[in-house]
PDB file of C-alpha atoms and ligand atoms in Angstrom:
ATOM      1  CA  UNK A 193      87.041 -65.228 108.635  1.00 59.00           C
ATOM      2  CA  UNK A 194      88.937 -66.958 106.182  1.00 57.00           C
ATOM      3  CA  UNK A 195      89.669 -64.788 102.370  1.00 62.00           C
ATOM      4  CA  UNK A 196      88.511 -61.098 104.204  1.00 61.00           C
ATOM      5  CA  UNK A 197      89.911 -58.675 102.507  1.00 64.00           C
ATOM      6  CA  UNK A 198      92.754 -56.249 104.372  1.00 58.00           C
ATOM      7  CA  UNK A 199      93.189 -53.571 101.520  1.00 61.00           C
ATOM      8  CA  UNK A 200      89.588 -51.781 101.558  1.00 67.00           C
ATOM      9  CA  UNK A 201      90.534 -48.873 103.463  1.00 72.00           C
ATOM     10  CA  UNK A 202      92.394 -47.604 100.253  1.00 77.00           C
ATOM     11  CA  UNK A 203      88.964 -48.000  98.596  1.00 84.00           C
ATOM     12  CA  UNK A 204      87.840 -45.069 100.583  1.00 89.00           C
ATOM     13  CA  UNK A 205      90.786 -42.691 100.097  1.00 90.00           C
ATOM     14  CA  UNK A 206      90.583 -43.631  96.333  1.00 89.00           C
ATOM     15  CA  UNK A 207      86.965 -42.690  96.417  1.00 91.00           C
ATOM     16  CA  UNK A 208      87.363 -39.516  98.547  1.00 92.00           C
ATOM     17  CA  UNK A 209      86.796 -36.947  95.674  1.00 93.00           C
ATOM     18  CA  UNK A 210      83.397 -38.765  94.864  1.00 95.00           C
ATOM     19  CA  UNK A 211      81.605 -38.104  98.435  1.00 96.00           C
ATOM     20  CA  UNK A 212      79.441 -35.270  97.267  1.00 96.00           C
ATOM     21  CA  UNK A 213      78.720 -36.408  94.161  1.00 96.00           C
ATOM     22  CA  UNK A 214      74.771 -36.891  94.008  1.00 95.00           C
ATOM     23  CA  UNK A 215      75.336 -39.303  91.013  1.00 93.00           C
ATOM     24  CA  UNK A 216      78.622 -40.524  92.316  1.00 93.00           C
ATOM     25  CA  UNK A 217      78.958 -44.096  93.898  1.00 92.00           C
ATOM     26  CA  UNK A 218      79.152 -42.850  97.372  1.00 95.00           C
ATOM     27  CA  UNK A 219      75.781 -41.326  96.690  1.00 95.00           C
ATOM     28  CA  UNK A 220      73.500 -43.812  98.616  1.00 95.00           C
ATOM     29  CA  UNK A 221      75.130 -42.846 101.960  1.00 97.00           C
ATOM     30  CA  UNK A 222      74.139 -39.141 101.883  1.00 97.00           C
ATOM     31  CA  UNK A 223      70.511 -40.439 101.600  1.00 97.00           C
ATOM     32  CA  UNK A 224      71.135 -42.654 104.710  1.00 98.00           C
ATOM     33  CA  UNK A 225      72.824 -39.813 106.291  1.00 98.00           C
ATOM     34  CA  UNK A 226      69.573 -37.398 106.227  1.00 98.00           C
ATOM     35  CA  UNK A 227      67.724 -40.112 107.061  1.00 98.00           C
ATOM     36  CA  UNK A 228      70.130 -40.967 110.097  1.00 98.00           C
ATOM     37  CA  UNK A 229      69.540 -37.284 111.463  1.00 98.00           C
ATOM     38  CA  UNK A 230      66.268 -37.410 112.343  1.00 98.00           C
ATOM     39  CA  UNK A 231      67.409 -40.142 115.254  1.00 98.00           C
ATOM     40  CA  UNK A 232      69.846 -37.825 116.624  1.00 98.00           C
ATOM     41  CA  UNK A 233      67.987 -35.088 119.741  1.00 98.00           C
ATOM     42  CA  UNK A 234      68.766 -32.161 119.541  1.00 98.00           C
ATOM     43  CA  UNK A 235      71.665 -31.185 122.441  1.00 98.00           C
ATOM     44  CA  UNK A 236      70.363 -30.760 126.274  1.00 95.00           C
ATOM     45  CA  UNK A 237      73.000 -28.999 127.212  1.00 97.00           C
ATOM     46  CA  UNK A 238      75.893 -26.448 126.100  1.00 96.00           C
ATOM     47  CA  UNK A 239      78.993 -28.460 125.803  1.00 97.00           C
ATOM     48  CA  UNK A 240      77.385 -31.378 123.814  1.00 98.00           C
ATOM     49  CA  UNK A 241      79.460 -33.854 121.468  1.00 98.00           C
ATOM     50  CA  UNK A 242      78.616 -35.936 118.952  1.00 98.00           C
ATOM     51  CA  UNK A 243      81.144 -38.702 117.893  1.00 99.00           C
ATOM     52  CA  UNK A 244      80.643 -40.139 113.899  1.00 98.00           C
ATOM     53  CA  UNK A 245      81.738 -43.658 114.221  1.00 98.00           C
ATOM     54  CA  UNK A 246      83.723 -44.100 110.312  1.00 98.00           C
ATOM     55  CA  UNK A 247      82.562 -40.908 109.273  1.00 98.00           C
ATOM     56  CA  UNK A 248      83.980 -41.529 106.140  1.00 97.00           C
ATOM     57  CA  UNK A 249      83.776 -38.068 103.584  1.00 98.00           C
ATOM     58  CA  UNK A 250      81.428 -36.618 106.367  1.00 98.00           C
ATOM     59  CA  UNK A 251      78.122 -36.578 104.699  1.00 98.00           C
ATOM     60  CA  UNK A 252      76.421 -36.899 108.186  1.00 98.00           C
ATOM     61  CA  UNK A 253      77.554 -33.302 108.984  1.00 98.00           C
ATOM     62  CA  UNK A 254      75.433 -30.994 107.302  1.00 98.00           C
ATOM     63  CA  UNK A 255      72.649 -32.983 109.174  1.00 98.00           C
ATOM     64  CA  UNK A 256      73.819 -32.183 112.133  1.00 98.00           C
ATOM     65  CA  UNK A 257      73.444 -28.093 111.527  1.00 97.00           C
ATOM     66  CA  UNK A 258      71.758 -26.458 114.516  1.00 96.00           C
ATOM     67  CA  UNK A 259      71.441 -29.636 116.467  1.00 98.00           C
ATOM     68  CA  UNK A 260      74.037 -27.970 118.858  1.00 98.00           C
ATOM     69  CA  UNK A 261      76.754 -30.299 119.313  1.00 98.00           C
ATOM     70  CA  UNK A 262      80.515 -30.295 118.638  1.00 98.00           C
ATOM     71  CA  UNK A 263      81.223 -32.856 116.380  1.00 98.00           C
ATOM     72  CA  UNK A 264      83.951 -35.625 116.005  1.00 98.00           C
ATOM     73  CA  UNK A 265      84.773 -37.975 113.317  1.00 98.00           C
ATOM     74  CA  UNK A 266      87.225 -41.065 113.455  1.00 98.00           C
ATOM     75  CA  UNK A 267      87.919 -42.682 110.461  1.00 97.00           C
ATOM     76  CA  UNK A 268      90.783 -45.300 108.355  1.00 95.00           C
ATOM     77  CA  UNK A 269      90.285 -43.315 105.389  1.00 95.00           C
ATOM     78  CA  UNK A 270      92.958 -40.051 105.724  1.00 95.00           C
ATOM     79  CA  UNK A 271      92.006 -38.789 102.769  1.00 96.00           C
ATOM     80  CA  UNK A 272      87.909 -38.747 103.398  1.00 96.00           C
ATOM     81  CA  UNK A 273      88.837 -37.556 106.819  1.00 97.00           C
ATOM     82  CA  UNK A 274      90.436 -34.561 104.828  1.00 97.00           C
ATOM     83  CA  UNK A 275      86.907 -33.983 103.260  1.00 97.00           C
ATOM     84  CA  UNK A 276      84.428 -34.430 106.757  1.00 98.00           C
ATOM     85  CA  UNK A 277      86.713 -31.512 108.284  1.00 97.00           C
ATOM     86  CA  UNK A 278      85.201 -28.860 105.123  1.00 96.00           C
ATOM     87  CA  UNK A 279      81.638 -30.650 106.134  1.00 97.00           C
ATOM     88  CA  UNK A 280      80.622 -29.706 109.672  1.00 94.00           C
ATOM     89  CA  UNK A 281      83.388 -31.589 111.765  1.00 98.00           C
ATOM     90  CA  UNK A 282      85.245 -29.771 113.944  1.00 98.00           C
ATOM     91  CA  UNK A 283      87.306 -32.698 115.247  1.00 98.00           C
ATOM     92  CA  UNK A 284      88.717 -35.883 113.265  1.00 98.00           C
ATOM     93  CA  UNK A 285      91.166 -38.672 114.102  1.00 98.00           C
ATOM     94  CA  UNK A 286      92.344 -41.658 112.542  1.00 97.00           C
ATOM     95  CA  UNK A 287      91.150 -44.587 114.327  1.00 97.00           C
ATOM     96  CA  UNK A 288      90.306 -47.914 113.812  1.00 96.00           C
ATOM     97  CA  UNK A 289      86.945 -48.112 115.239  1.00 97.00           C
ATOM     98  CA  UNK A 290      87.311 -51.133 117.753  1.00 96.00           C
ATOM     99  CA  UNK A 291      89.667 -49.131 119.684  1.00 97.00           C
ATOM    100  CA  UNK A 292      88.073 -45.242 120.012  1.00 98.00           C
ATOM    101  CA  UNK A 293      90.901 -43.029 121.216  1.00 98.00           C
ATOM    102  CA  UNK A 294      88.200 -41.334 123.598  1.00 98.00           C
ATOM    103  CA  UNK A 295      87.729 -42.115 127.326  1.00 98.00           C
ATOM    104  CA  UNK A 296      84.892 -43.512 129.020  1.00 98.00           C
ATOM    105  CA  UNK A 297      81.522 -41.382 129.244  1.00 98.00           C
ATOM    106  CA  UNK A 298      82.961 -38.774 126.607  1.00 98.00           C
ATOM    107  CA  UNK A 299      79.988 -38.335 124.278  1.00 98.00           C
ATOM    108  CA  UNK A 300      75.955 -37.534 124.526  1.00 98.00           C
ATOM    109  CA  UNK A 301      75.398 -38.944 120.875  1.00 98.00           C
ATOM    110  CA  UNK A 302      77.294 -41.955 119.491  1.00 99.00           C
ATOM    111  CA  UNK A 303      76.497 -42.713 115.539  1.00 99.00           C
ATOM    112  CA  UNK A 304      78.013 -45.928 113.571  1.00 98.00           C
ATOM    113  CA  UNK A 305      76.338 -45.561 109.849  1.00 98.00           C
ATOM    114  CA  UNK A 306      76.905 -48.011 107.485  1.00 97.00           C
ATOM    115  CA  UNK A 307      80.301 -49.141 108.529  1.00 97.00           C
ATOM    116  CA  UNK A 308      79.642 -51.953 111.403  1.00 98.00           C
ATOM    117  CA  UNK A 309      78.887 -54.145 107.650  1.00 97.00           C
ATOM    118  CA  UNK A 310      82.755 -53.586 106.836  1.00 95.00           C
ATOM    119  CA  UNK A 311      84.582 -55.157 109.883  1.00 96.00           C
ATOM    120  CA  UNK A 312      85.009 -59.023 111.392  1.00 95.00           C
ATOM    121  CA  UNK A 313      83.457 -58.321 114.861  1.00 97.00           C
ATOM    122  CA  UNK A 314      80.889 -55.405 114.921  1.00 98.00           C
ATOM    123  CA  UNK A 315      79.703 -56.107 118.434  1.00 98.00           C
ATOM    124  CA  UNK A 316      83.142 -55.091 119.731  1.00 98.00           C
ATOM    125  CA  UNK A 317      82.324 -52.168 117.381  1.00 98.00           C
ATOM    126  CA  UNK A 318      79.293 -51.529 119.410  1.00 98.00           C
ATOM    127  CA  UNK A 319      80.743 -52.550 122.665  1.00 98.00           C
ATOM    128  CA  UNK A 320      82.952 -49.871 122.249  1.00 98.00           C
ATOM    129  CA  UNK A 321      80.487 -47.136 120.727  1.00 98.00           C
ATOM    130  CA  UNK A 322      78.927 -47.572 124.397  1.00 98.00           C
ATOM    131  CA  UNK A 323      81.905 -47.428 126.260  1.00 98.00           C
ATOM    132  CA  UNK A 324      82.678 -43.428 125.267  1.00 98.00           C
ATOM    133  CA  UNK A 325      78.712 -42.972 125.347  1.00 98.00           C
ATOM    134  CA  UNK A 326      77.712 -41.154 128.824  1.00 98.00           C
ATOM    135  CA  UNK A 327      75.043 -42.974 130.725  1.00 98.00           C
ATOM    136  CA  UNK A 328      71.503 -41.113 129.594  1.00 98.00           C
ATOM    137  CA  UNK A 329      73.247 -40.394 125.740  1.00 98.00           C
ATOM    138  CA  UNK A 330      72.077 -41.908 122.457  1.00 98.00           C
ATOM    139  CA  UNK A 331      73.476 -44.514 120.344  1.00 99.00           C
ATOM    140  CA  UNK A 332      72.283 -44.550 116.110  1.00 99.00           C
ATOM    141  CA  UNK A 333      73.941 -47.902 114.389  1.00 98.00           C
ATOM    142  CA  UNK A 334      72.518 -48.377 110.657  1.00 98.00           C
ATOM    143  CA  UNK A 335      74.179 -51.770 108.710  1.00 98.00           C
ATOM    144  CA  UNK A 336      72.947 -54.095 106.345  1.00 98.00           C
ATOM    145  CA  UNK A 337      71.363 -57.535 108.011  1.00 98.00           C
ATOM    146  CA  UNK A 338      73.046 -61.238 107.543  1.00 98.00           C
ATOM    147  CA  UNK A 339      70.007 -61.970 105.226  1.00 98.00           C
ATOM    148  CA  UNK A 340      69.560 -63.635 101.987  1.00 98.00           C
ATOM    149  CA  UNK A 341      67.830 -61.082 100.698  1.00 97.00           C
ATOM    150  CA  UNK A 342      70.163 -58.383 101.987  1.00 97.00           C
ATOM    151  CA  UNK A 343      73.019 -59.681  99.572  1.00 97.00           C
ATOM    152  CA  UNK A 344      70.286 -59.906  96.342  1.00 95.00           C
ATOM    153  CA  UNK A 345      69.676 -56.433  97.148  1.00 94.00           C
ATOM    154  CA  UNK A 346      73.206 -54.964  98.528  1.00 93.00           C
ATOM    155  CA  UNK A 347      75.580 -56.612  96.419  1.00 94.00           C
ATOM    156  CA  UNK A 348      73.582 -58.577  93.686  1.00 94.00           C
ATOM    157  CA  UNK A 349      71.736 -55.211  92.130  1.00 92.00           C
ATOM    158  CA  UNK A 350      73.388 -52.674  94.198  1.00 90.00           C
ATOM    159  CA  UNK A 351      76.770 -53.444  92.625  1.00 91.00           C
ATOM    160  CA  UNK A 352      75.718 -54.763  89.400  1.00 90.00           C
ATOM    161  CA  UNK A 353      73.177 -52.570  88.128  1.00 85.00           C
ATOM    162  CA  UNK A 354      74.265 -49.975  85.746  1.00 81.00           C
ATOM    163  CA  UNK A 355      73.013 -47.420  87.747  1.00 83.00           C
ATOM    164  CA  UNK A 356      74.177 -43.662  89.153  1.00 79.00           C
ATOM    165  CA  UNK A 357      74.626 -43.826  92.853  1.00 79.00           C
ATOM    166  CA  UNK A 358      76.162 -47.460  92.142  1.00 86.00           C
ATOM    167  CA  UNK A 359      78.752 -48.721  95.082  1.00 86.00           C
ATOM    168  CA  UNK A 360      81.822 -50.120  92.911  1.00 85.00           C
ATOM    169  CA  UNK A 361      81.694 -53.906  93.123  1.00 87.00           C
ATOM    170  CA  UNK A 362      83.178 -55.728  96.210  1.00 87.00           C
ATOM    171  CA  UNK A 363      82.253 -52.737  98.049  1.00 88.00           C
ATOM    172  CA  UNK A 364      80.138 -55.435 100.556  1.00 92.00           C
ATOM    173  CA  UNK A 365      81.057 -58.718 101.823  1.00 94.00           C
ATOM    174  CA  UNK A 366      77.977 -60.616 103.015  1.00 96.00           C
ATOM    175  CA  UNK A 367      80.141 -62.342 105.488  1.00 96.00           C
ATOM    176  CA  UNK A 368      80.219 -59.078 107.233  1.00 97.00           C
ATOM    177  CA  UNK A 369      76.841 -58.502 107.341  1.00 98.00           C
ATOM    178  CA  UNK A 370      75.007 -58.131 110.428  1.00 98.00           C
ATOM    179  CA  UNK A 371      72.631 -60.329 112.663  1.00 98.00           C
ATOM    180  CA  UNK A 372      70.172 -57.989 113.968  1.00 98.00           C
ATOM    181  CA  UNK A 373      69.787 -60.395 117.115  1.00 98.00           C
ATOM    182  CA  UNK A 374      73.672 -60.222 117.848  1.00 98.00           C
ATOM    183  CA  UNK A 375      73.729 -56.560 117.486  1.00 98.00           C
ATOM    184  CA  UNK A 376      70.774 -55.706 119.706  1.00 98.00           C
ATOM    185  CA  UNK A 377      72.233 -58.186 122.684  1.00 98.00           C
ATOM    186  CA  UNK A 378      75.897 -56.395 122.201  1.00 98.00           C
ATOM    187  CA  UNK A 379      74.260 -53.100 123.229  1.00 98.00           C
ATOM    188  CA  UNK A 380      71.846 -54.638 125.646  1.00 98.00           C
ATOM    189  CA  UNK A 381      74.766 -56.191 127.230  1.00 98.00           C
ATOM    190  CA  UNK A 382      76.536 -52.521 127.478  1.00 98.00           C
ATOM    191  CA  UNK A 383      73.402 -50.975 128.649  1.00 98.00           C
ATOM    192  CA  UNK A 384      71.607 -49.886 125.643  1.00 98.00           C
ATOM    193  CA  UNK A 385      68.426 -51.332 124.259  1.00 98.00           C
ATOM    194  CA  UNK A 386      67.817 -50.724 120.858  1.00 98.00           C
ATOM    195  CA  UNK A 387      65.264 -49.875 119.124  1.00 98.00           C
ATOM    196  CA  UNK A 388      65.228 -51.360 115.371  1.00 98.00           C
ATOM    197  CA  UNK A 389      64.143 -49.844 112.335  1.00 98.00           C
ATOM    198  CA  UNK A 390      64.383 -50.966 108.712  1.00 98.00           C
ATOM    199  CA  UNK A 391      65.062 -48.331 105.627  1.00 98.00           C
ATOM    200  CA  UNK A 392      64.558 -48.294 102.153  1.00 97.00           C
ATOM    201  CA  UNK A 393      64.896 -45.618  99.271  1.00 96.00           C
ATOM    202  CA  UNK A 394      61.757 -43.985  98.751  1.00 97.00           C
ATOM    203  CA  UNK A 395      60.452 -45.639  95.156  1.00 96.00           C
ATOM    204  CA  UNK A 396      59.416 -42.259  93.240  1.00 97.00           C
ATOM    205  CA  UNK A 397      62.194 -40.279  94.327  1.00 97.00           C
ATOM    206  CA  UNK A 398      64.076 -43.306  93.089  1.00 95.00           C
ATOM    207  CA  UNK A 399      62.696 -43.292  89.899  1.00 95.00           C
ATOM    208  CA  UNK A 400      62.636 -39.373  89.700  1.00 96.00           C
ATOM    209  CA  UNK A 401      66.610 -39.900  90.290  1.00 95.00           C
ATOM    210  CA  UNK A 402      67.281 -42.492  87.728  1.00 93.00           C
ATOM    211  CA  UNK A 403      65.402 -40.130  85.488  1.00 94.00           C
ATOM    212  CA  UNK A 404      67.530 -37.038  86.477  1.00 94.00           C
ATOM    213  CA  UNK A 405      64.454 -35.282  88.044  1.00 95.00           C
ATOM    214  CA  UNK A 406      66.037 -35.219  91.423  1.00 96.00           C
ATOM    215  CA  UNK A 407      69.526 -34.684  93.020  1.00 94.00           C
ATOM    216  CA  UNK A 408      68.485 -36.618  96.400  1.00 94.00           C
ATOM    217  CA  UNK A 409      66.432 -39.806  97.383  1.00 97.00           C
ATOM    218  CA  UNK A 410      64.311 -39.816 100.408  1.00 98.00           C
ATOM    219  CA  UNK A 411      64.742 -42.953 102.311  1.00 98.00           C
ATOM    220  CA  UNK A 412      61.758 -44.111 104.566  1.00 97.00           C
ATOM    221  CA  UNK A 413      61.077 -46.617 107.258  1.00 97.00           C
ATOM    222  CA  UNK A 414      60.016 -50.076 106.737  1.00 97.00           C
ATOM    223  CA  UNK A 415      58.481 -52.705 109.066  1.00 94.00           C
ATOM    224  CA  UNK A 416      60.926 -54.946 107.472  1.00 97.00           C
ATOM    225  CA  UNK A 417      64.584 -54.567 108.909  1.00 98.00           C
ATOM    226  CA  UNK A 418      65.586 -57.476 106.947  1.00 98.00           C
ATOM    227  CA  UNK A 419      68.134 -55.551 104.450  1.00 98.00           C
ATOM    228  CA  UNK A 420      68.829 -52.242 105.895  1.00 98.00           C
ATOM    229  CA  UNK A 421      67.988 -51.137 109.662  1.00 98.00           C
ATOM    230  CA  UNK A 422      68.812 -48.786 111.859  1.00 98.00           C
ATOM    231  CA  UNK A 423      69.102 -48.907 115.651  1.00 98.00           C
ATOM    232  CA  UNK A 424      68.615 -46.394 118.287  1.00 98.00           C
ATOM    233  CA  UNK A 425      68.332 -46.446 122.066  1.00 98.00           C
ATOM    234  CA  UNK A 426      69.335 -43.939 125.342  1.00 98.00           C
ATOM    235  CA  UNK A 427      71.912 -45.843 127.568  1.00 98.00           C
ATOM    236  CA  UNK A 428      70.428 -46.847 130.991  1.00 96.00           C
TER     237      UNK A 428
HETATM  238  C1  SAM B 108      80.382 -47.129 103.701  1.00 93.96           C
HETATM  239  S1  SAM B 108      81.481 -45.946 104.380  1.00 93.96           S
HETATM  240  C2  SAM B 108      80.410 -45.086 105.504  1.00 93.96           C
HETATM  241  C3  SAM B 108      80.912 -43.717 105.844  1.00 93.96           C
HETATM  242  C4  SAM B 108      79.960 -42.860 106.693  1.00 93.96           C
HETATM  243  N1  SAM B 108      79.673 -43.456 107.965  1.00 93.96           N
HETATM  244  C5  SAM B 108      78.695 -42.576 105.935  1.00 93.96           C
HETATM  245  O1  SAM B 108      77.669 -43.194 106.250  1.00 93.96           O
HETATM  246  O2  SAM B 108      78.739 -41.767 105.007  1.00 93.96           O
HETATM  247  C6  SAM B 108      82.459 -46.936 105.453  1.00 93.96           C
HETATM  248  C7  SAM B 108      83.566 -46.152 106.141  1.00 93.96           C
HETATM  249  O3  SAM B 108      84.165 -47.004 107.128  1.00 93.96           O
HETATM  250  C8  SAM B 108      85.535 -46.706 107.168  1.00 93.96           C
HETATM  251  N2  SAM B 108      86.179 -47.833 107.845  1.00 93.96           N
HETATM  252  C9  SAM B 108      86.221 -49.127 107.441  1.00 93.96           C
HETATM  253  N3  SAM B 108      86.858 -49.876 108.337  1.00 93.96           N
HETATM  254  C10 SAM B 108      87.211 -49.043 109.357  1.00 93.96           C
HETATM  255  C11 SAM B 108      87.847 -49.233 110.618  1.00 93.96           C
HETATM  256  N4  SAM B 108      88.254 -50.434 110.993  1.00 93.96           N
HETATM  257  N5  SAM B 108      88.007 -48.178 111.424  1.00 93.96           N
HETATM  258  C12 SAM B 108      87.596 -46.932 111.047  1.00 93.96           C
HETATM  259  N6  SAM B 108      86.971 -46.685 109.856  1.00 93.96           N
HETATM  260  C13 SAM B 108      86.780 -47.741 109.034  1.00 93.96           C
HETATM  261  C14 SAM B 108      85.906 -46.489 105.714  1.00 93.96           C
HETATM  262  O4  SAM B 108      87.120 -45.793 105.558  1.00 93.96           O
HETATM  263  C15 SAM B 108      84.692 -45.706 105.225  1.00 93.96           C
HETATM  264  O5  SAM B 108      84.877 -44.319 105.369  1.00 93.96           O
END
């Protein structure tokens, strides 16, 4: 894909001291992240990992509390790496996320949130997401869908509105964004069926946030998976 750009990584170690700010423009994804958590079973068994696909600042962690797994992170971002290891991971490496420094089989839960939306081929994302998951272990993908009214929503407000919790602009390419089809046969194809789900902030806590009434949005599930989904299935 022709005009991609190759420099956003810095984006994220620029941003890395704004990760835990409620009103800061990372904000968004710790709403996604709670939300994200409730997909994620509790650990069968003693020695249970979890692997954070782009685990970015590690917002995801703190959601993971008494779910009973050791948790990994791999991320671009050194810096935001720096910040998941104070939030509940006790294992990060940098790694690009097509090629997971992990061997076959190595993890019960396998989690990609909001990053598959930031790279040219996300099914070799997910291809390889199933690769380190063991057969009987859970996969949890949320992205933003190749829609039109994905990139009115993601980038046309999301970016432009003068808003707390605002993502700085050219934070999304809708290029990148993902076909829900496409996605759901690259983890068929690797032995996962997914199951799809679409999200959206809910609209009081929303307003309640704008108004500074509340630190936190809920975010609830929609019919609609046409802007942001989430998808979750046990490999076979
Ligand atoms: C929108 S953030 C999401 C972070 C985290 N998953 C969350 O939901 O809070 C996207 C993350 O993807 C990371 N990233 C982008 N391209 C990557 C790549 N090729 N390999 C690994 N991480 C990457 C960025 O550094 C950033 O931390």
């Amino acid at each position: 894909m022709s005009g991609i750009r190759s420099d956003f990584i810095s984006d994220y170690d620029d941003l890395a001291d704004t990760w835990w700010d409620p009103r800061g423009p990372l904000a968004p994804l710790g709403w996604i992240a709670r939300a994200r958590a409730d997909f994620v079973p509790v650990a069968d068994h003693d020695r249970a990992r979890l692997l954070d696909i782009a685990c970015g600042g590690g917002l995801f962690g703190p959601h993971l509390t008494g779910k009973g797994y050791r948790v990994f992170g791999v991320d671009l971002s050194a810096l935001s790496l720096r910040e998941a290891t104070r939030h509940g991971f006790d294992a990060v490496a940098r790694a690009d996320m097509a090629r997971l420094p992990f061997v076959d089989e190595s993890f019960d839960v396998v989690t990609a949130g909001q990053c598959l939306e930031h790279v040219p081929d996300p099914f070799a994302v997910v291809t390889e997401a199933c690769r380190v998951l063991r057969p009987g272990g859970t996969l949890v993908v949320d992205t933003i869908a190749d829609t039109r009214v994905a990139r009115l929503v993601a980038i046309t407000l999301a970016e432009n509105a003068p808003l707390p919790g605002r993502p700085p602009r050219g934070t999304h390419d809708h290029r990148l964004f993902v076909n829900r089809e496409r996605l759901t046969r690259a983890a068929r194809s690797q032995g996962v069926e997914l199951r799809l789900f679409g999200l959206r902030p809910h609209l009081r806590d929303g307003l309640r946030y704008l108004a500074r009434r509340r630190e936190r949005v809920r975010m609830i599930r929609t019919r609609s998976t046409g802007v942001l989904y989430l998808g979750v299935g046990e490999k076979w």
